[in-house]
């Protein structure tokens, strides 16, 4: 409800959506929409099919499309909204807990991705499957992430900091330096809907 409209009326060339992340399909799948002039660049005539193939890999998995359809039908718009609000609220909770622990992190508006200083212990990074880039890491809060799981993560993150210390910027213009800057952008998320008793 609060996000800007995503539309090809705007100066964008493509939209990609993963079905196996937020929608919970049991296999990797997704949808990519693009302007026709870009699709023309990858299309190939397939003589034995008497048609034109516009897929990037030259093939499609029909089962993945069925799972995606099923997930959309099962959740519906209201269910997807509930998941999005849950993720944004839980991401705010994670940001607040990391900040209370005295560590650097950021959360952009309308996002469920919390970016934080990279932990110093590779075992911790592997255990929690953190995506890292140089001196930062990020956590993508998905519908299955609970506050209990967040509390456990932050507890272990604090233990990691106390045992191994804190990440220092790898250079003067590193991602961590930018993360610590107010130029990063929003740290607050817009008010979320009230889903009690079906209100939204």
PDB file of C-alpha atoms in Angstrom:
ATOM      1  CA  UNK A   1       0.000   0.000   0.000  1.00  0.00           C
ATOM      2  CA  UNK A   2       2.880   2.401   0.700  1.00  0.00           C
ATOM      3  CA  UNK A   3       5.357   1.368  -1.965  1.00  0.00           C
ATOM      4  CA  UNK A   4       5.612   3.283  -5.223  1.00  0.00           C
ATOM      5  CA  UNK A   5       3.827   1.669  -8.138  1.00  0.00           C
ATOM      6  CA  UNK A   6       5.993  -0.585 -10.271  1.00  0.00           C
ATOM      7  CA  UNK A   7       4.959   0.033 -13.860  1.00  0.00           C
ATOM      8  CA  UNK A   8       6.443   0.137 -17.342  1.00  0.00           C
ATOM      9  CA  UNK A   9       5.023   3.669 -17.525  1.00  0.00           C
ATOM     10  CA  UNK A  10       8.156   4.540 -15.539  1.00  0.00           C
ATOM     11  CA  UNK A  11      11.682   4.494 -17.014  1.00  0.00           C
ATOM     12  CA  UNK A  12      12.375   0.847 -16.143  1.00  0.00           C
ATOM     13  CA  UNK A  13      13.315  -1.943 -18.532  1.00  0.00           C
ATOM     14  CA  UNK A  14      12.496  -5.072 -16.554  1.00  0.00           C
ATOM     15  CA  UNK A  15      10.870  -6.505 -13.443  1.00  0.00           C
ATOM     16  CA  UNK A  16      11.979  -9.781 -11.844  1.00  0.00           C
ATOM     17  CA  UNK A  17      10.151 -11.656  -9.079  1.00  0.00           C
ATOM     18  CA  UNK A  18      11.339 -14.811  -7.326  1.00  0.00           C
ATOM     19  CA  UNK A  19       8.678 -17.392  -6.589  1.00  0.00           C
ATOM     20  CA  UNK A  20      10.813 -19.468  -4.218  1.00  0.00           C
ATOM     21  CA  UNK A  21      11.491 -16.637  -1.782  1.00  0.00           C
ATOM     22  CA  UNK A  22       8.468 -14.652  -0.612  1.00  0.00           C
ATOM     23  CA  UNK A  23       5.909 -16.923  -2.269  1.00  0.00           C
ATOM     24  CA  UNK A  24       7.441 -20.089  -0.852  1.00  0.00           C
ATOM     25  CA  UNK A  25       7.539 -22.297  -3.951  1.00  0.00           C
ATOM     26  CA  UNK A  26       9.445 -25.524  -3.184  1.00  0.00           C
ATOM     27  CA  UNK A  27      11.838 -25.081  -6.118  1.00  0.00           C
ATOM     28  CA  UNK A  28      13.728 -22.116  -7.573  1.00  0.00           C
ATOM     29  CA  UNK A  29      11.484 -20.248  -9.971  1.00  0.00           C
ATOM     30  CA  UNK A  30      10.560 -16.740 -10.925  1.00  0.00           C
ATOM     31  CA  UNK A  31       9.115 -14.378 -13.475  1.00  0.00           C
ATOM     32  CA  UNK A  32      10.982 -11.842 -15.559  1.00  0.00           C
ATOM     33  CA  UNK A  33       9.045  -9.191 -17.445  1.00  0.00           C
ATOM     34  CA  UNK A  34      10.826  -6.985 -19.940  1.00  0.00           C
ATOM     35  CA  UNK A  35      10.078  -4.452 -22.631  1.00  0.00           C
ATOM     36  CA  UNK A  36       9.502  -6.035 -26.044  1.00  0.00           C
ATOM     37  CA  UNK A  37      12.584  -4.439 -27.596  1.00  0.00           C
ATOM     38  CA  UNK A  38      14.748  -6.341 -25.082  1.00  0.00           C
ATOM     39  CA  UNK A  39      12.885  -9.622 -25.554  1.00  0.00           C
ATOM     40  CA  UNK A  40      13.553  -9.349 -29.303  1.00  0.00           C
ATOM     41  CA  UNK A  41      17.299  -9.521 -28.558  1.00  0.00           C
ATOM     42  CA  UNK A  42      17.047 -13.046 -27.075  1.00  0.00           C
ATOM     43  CA  UNK A  43      14.308 -14.602 -29.185  1.00  0.00           C
ATOM     44  CA  UNK A  44      15.171 -17.435 -31.556  1.00  0.00           C
ATOM     45  CA  UNK A  45      13.147 -19.143 -34.218  1.00  0.00           C
ATOM     46  CA  UNK A  46      12.681 -22.867 -33.450  1.00  0.00           C
ATOM     47  CA  UNK A  47      11.832 -24.594 -36.719  1.00  0.00           C
ATOM     48  CA  UNK A  48      10.716 -27.948 -35.330  1.00  0.00           C
ATOM     49  CA  UNK A  49       8.276 -26.164 -32.982  1.00  0.00           C
ATOM     50  CA  UNK A  50       7.182 -23.721 -35.668  1.00  0.00           C
ATOM     51  CA  UNK A  51       7.399 -20.900 -33.137  1.00  0.00           C
ATOM     52  CA  UNK A  52       9.680 -18.338 -31.576  1.00  0.00           C
ATOM     53  CA  UNK A  53      11.375 -19.045 -28.225  1.00  0.00           C
ATOM     54  CA  UNK A  54      11.816 -16.005 -25.999  1.00  0.00           C
ATOM     55  CA  UNK A  55      13.266 -17.730 -22.945  1.00  0.00           C
ATOM     56  CA  UNK A  56      16.841 -17.006 -21.929  1.00  0.00           C
ATOM     57  CA  UNK A  57      17.805 -20.672 -21.507  1.00  0.00           C
ATOM     58  CA  UNK A  58      15.719 -22.028 -24.394  1.00  0.00           C
ATOM     59  CA  UNK A  59      13.452 -24.040 -22.124  1.00  0.00           C
ATOM     60  CA  UNK A  60      10.866 -23.737 -19.397  1.00  0.00           C
ATOM     61  CA  UNK A  61       9.969 -25.896 -16.425  1.00  0.00           C
ATOM     62  CA  UNK A  62       6.191 -26.304 -16.507  1.00  0.00           C
ATOM     63  CA  UNK A  63       6.120 -27.693 -12.971  1.00  0.00           C
ATOM     64  CA  UNK A  64       7.707 -24.508 -11.595  1.00  0.00           C
ATOM     65  CA  UNK A  65       4.974 -22.448 -13.272  1.00  0.00           C
ATOM     66  CA  UNK A  66       2.311 -24.643 -11.644  1.00  0.00           C
ATOM     67  CA  UNK A  67       3.903 -24.228  -8.204  1.00  0.00           C
ATOM     68  CA  UNK A  68       4.030 -20.468  -8.715  1.00  0.00           C
ATOM     69  CA  UNK A  69       0.381 -20.392  -9.789  1.00  0.00           C
ATOM     70  CA  UNK A  70      -0.595 -22.578  -6.816  1.00  0.00           C
ATOM     71  CA  UNK A  71       1.292 -20.356  -4.342  1.00  0.00           C
ATOM     72  CA  UNK A  72      -0.370 -17.224  -5.706  1.00  0.00           C
ATOM     73  CA  UNK A  73      -3.832 -18.830  -5.583  1.00  0.00           C
ATOM     74  CA  UNK A  74      -3.307 -20.255  -2.095  1.00  0.00           C
ATOM     75  CA  UNK A  75      -2.011 -17.034  -0.521  1.00  0.00           C
ATOM     76  CA  UNK A  76      -4.089 -14.528  -2.432  1.00  0.00           C
ATOM     77  CA  UNK A  77      -3.480 -10.793  -2.249  1.00  0.00           C
ATOM     78  CA  UNK A  78      -4.421 -10.627   1.450  1.00  0.00           C
ATOM     79  CA  UNK A  79      -1.983 -13.424   2.332  1.00  0.00           C
ATOM     80  CA  UNK A  80       0.847 -11.830   0.374  1.00  0.00           C
ATOM     81  CA  UNK A  81       0.186  -8.489   2.100  1.00  0.00           C
ATOM     82  CA  UNK A  82       0.266 -10.227   5.489  1.00  0.00           C
ATOM     83  CA  UNK A  83       3.616 -11.828   4.638  1.00  0.00           C
ATOM     84  CA  UNK A  84       5.067  -8.506   3.465  1.00  0.00           C
ATOM     85  CA  UNK A  85       3.943  -6.677   6.597  1.00  0.00           C
ATOM     86  CA  UNK A  86       5.299  -9.495   8.787  1.00  0.00           C
ATOM     87  CA  UNK A  87       8.664  -9.283   7.022  1.00  0.00           C
ATOM     88  CA  UNK A  88       8.869  -5.498   7.329  1.00  0.00           C
ATOM     89  CA  UNK A  89       7.888  -5.534  11.018  1.00  0.00           C
ATOM     90  CA  UNK A  90      10.341  -8.337  11.762  1.00  0.00           C
ATOM     91  CA  UNK A  91      13.093  -6.492   9.860  1.00  0.00           C
ATOM     92  CA  UNK A  92      12.408  -3.411  12.018  1.00  0.00           C
ATOM     93  CA  UNK A  93      12.660  -5.618  15.098  1.00  0.00           C
ATOM     94  CA  UNK A  94      15.989  -7.016  13.883  1.00  0.00           C
ATOM     95  CA  UNK A  95      17.329  -3.528  13.141  1.00  0.00           C
ATOM     96  CA  UNK A  96      16.297  -2.330  16.594  1.00  0.00           C
ATOM     97  CA  UNK A  97      17.850  -5.339  18.364  1.00  0.00           C
ATOM     98  CA  UNK A  98      21.156  -4.998  16.494  1.00  0.00           C
ATOM     99  CA  UNK A  99      21.226  -1.254  17.201  1.00  0.00           C
ATOM    100  CA  UNK A 100      20.461  -1.856  20.912  1.00  0.00           C
ATOM    101  CA  UNK A 101      23.431  -4.257  20.954  1.00  0.00           C
ATOM    102  CA  UNK A 102      25.667  -1.362  19.850  1.00  0.00           C
ATOM    103  CA  UNK A 103      26.366  -2.636  16.335  1.00  0.00           C
ATOM    104  CA  UNK A 104      26.010  -0.722  13.083  1.00  0.00           C
ATOM    105  CA  UNK A 105      23.097  -1.626  10.811  1.00  0.00           C
ATOM    106  CA  UNK A 106      20.650  -0.022   8.406  1.00  0.00           C
ATOM    107  CA  UNK A 107      17.212  -0.788   7.051  1.00  0.00           C
ATOM    108  CA  UNK A 108      15.848   1.106   4.075  1.00  0.00           C
ATOM    109  CA  UNK A 109      12.224   2.163   3.946  1.00  0.00           C
ATOM    110  CA  UNK A 110       9.834  -0.546   2.700  1.00  0.00           C
ATOM    111  CA  UNK A 111      12.582  -3.152   2.855  1.00  0.00           C
ATOM    112  CA  UNK A 112      13.045  -6.454   4.636  1.00  0.00           C
ATOM    113  CA  UNK A 113      16.833  -6.493   4.151  1.00  0.00           C
ATOM    114  CA  UNK A 114      18.905  -5.439   7.155  1.00  0.00           C
ATOM    115  CA  UNK A 115      22.509  -4.527   6.321  1.00  0.00           C
ATOM    116  CA  UNK A 116      25.023  -4.788   9.150  1.00  0.00           C
ATOM    117  CA  UNK A 117      28.732  -4.762   9.858  1.00  0.00           C
ATOM    118  CA  UNK A 118      30.270  -8.085   8.901  1.00  0.00           C
ATOM    119  CA  UNK A 119      30.819 -10.432  11.852  1.00  0.00           C
ATOM    120  CA  UNK A 120      34.459 -11.425  12.384  1.00  0.00           C
ATOM    121  CA  UNK A 121      33.821 -15.190  12.753  1.00  0.00           C
ATOM    122  CA  UNK A 122      33.424 -17.187   9.531  1.00  0.00           C
ATOM    123  CA  UNK A 123      31.730 -20.035  11.426  1.00  0.00           C
ATOM    124  CA  UNK A 124      29.017 -17.620  12.578  1.00  0.00           C
ATOM    125  CA  UNK A 125      28.615 -16.338   9.014  1.00  0.00           C
ATOM    126  CA  UNK A 126      28.290 -19.886   7.688  1.00  0.00           C
ATOM    127  CA  UNK A 127      25.929 -21.017  10.467  1.00  0.00           C
ATOM    128  CA  UNK A 128      23.520 -18.160   9.755  1.00  0.00           C
ATOM    129  CA  UNK A 129      24.165 -18.202   5.981  1.00  0.00           C
ATOM    130  CA  UNK A 130      24.904 -14.477   5.878  1.00  0.00           C
ATOM    131  CA  UNK A 131      25.508 -12.887   2.506  1.00  0.00           C
ATOM    132  CA  UNK A 132      28.666 -10.809   2.832  1.00  0.00           C
ATOM    133  CA  UNK A 133      30.381  -8.220   0.692  1.00  0.00           C
ATOM    134  CA  UNK A 134      33.739  -6.957   1.884  1.00  0.00           C
ATOM    135  CA  UNK A 135      33.073  -5.539   5.363  1.00  0.00           C
ATOM    136  CA  UNK A 136      29.260  -5.743   5.483  1.00  0.00           C
ATOM    137  CA  UNK A 137      26.688  -8.535   5.626  1.00  0.00           C
ATOM    138  CA  UNK A 138      22.969  -8.582   5.078  1.00  0.00           C
ATOM    139  CA  UNK A 139      19.992 -10.491   6.408  1.00  0.00           C
ATOM    140  CA  UNK A 140      16.888 -10.866   4.248  1.00  0.00           C
ATOM    141  CA  UNK A 141      13.904 -11.328   6.560  1.00  0.00           C
ATOM    142  CA  UNK A 142      11.518 -13.839   5.005  1.00  0.00           C
ATOM    143  CA  UNK A 143       8.041 -14.963   6.178  1.00  0.00           C
ATOM    144  CA  UNK A 144       9.492 -17.900   8.143  1.00  0.00           C
ATOM    145  CA  UNK A 145      11.691 -15.639  10.316  1.00  0.00           C
ATOM    146  CA  UNK A 146      10.315 -15.151  13.830  1.00  0.00           C
ATOM    147  CA  UNK A 147      11.226 -12.815  16.668  1.00  0.00           C
ATOM    148  CA  UNK A 148      12.485 -15.863  18.571  1.00  0.00           C
ATOM    149  CA  UNK A 149      14.905 -16.607  15.726  1.00  0.00           C
ATOM    150  CA  UNK A 150      15.951 -12.923  15.640  1.00  0.00           C
ATOM    151  CA  UNK A 151      16.632 -12.965  19.393  1.00  0.00           C
ATOM    152  CA  UNK A 152      18.812 -16.080  19.003  1.00  0.00           C
ATOM    153  CA  UNK A 153      20.672 -14.525  16.057  1.00  0.00           C
ATOM    154  CA  UNK A 154      21.381 -11.277  17.937  1.00  0.00           C
ATOM    155  CA  UNK A 155      22.432 -13.179  21.070  1.00  0.00           C
ATOM    156  CA  UNK A 156      24.992 -15.143  19.017  1.00  0.00           C
ATOM    157  CA  UNK A 157      26.017 -11.989  17.117  1.00  0.00           C
ATOM    158  CA  UNK A 158      26.828 -10.254  20.415  1.00  0.00           C
ATOM    159  CA  UNK A 159      28.808 -13.325  21.572  1.00  0.00           C
ATOM    160  CA  UNK A 160      30.692 -13.217  18.258  1.00  0.00           C
ATOM    161  CA  UNK A 161      31.503  -9.523  18.741  1.00  0.00           C
ATOM    162  CA  UNK A 162      32.631 -10.074  22.330  1.00  0.00           C
ATOM    163  CA  UNK A 163      34.870 -12.996  21.321  1.00  0.00           C
ATOM    164  CA  UNK A 164      36.277 -11.846  17.969  1.00  0.00           C
ATOM    165  CA  UNK A 165      35.870  -8.053  18.026  1.00  0.00           C
ATOM    166  CA  UNK A 166      34.289  -5.790  15.453  1.00  0.00           C
ATOM    167  CA  UNK A 167      34.929  -5.384  11.747  1.00  0.00           C
ATOM    168  CA  UNK A 168      37.009  -2.365  10.794  1.00  0.00           C
ATOM    169  CA  UNK A 169      36.423  -0.687   7.420  1.00  0.00           C
ATOM    170  CA  UNK A 170      38.605  -2.335   4.768  1.00  0.00           C
ATOM    171  CA  UNK A 171      39.217   1.023   3.063  1.00  0.00           C
ATOM    172  CA  UNK A 172      38.072   4.634   3.395  1.00  0.00           C
ATOM    173  CA  UNK A 173      35.225   4.224   0.881  1.00  0.00           C
ATOM    174  CA  UNK A 174      34.222   0.670   1.845  1.00  0.00           C
ATOM    175  CA  UNK A 175      30.598  -0.446   2.213  1.00  0.00           C
ATOM    176  CA  UNK A 176      30.930  -0.280   6.025  1.00  0.00           C
ATOM    177  CA  UNK A 177      32.003   3.372   5.869  1.00  0.00           C
ATOM    178  CA  UNK A 178      28.957   4.089   3.700  1.00  0.00           C
ATOM    179  CA  UNK A 179      26.759   2.084   6.081  1.00  0.00           C
ATOM    180  CA  UNK A 180      27.873   4.272   8.982  1.00  0.00           C
ATOM    181  CA  UNK A 181      27.082   7.439   6.989  1.00  0.00           C
ATOM    182  CA  UNK A 182      23.747   9.219   7.246  1.00  0.00           C
ATOM    183  CA  UNK A 183      23.839   9.455   3.449  1.00  0.00           C
ATOM    184  CA  UNK A 184      22.761   5.782   3.393  1.00  0.00           C
ATOM    185  CA  UNK A 185      19.121   6.780   3.550  1.00  0.00           C
ATOM    186  CA  UNK A 186      16.090   5.690   5.484  1.00  0.00           C
ATOM    187  CA  UNK A 187      16.278   3.812   8.717  1.00  0.00           C
ATOM    188  CA  UNK A 188      12.571   3.892   9.510  1.00  0.00           C
ATOM    189  CA  UNK A 189       9.812   1.895   7.858  1.00  0.00           C
ATOM    190  CA  UNK A 190       6.440   3.464   7.096  1.00  0.00           C
ATOM    191  CA  UNK A 191       3.605   2.484   9.456  1.00  0.00           C
ATOM    192  CA  UNK A 192       2.312  -0.965   8.669  1.00  0.00           C
ATOM    193  CA  UNK A 193      -1.253  -2.144   8.333  1.00  0.00           C
ATOM    194  CA  UNK A 194      -3.338  -3.646  11.136  1.00  0.00           C
ATOM    195  CA  UNK A 195      -4.275  -7.171  10.109  1.00  0.00           C
ATOM    196  CA  UNK A 196      -6.214  -7.996  13.243  1.00  0.00           C
ATOM    197  CA  UNK A 197      -9.795  -8.911  12.360  1.00  0.00           C
ATOM    198  CA  UNK A 198      -9.034  -8.687   8.648  1.00  0.00           C
ATOM    199  CA  UNK A 199      -8.303  -4.934   8.616  1.00  0.00           C
ATOM    200  CA  UNK A 200      -5.988  -3.752   5.837  1.00  0.00           C
TER     201      UNK A 200
END
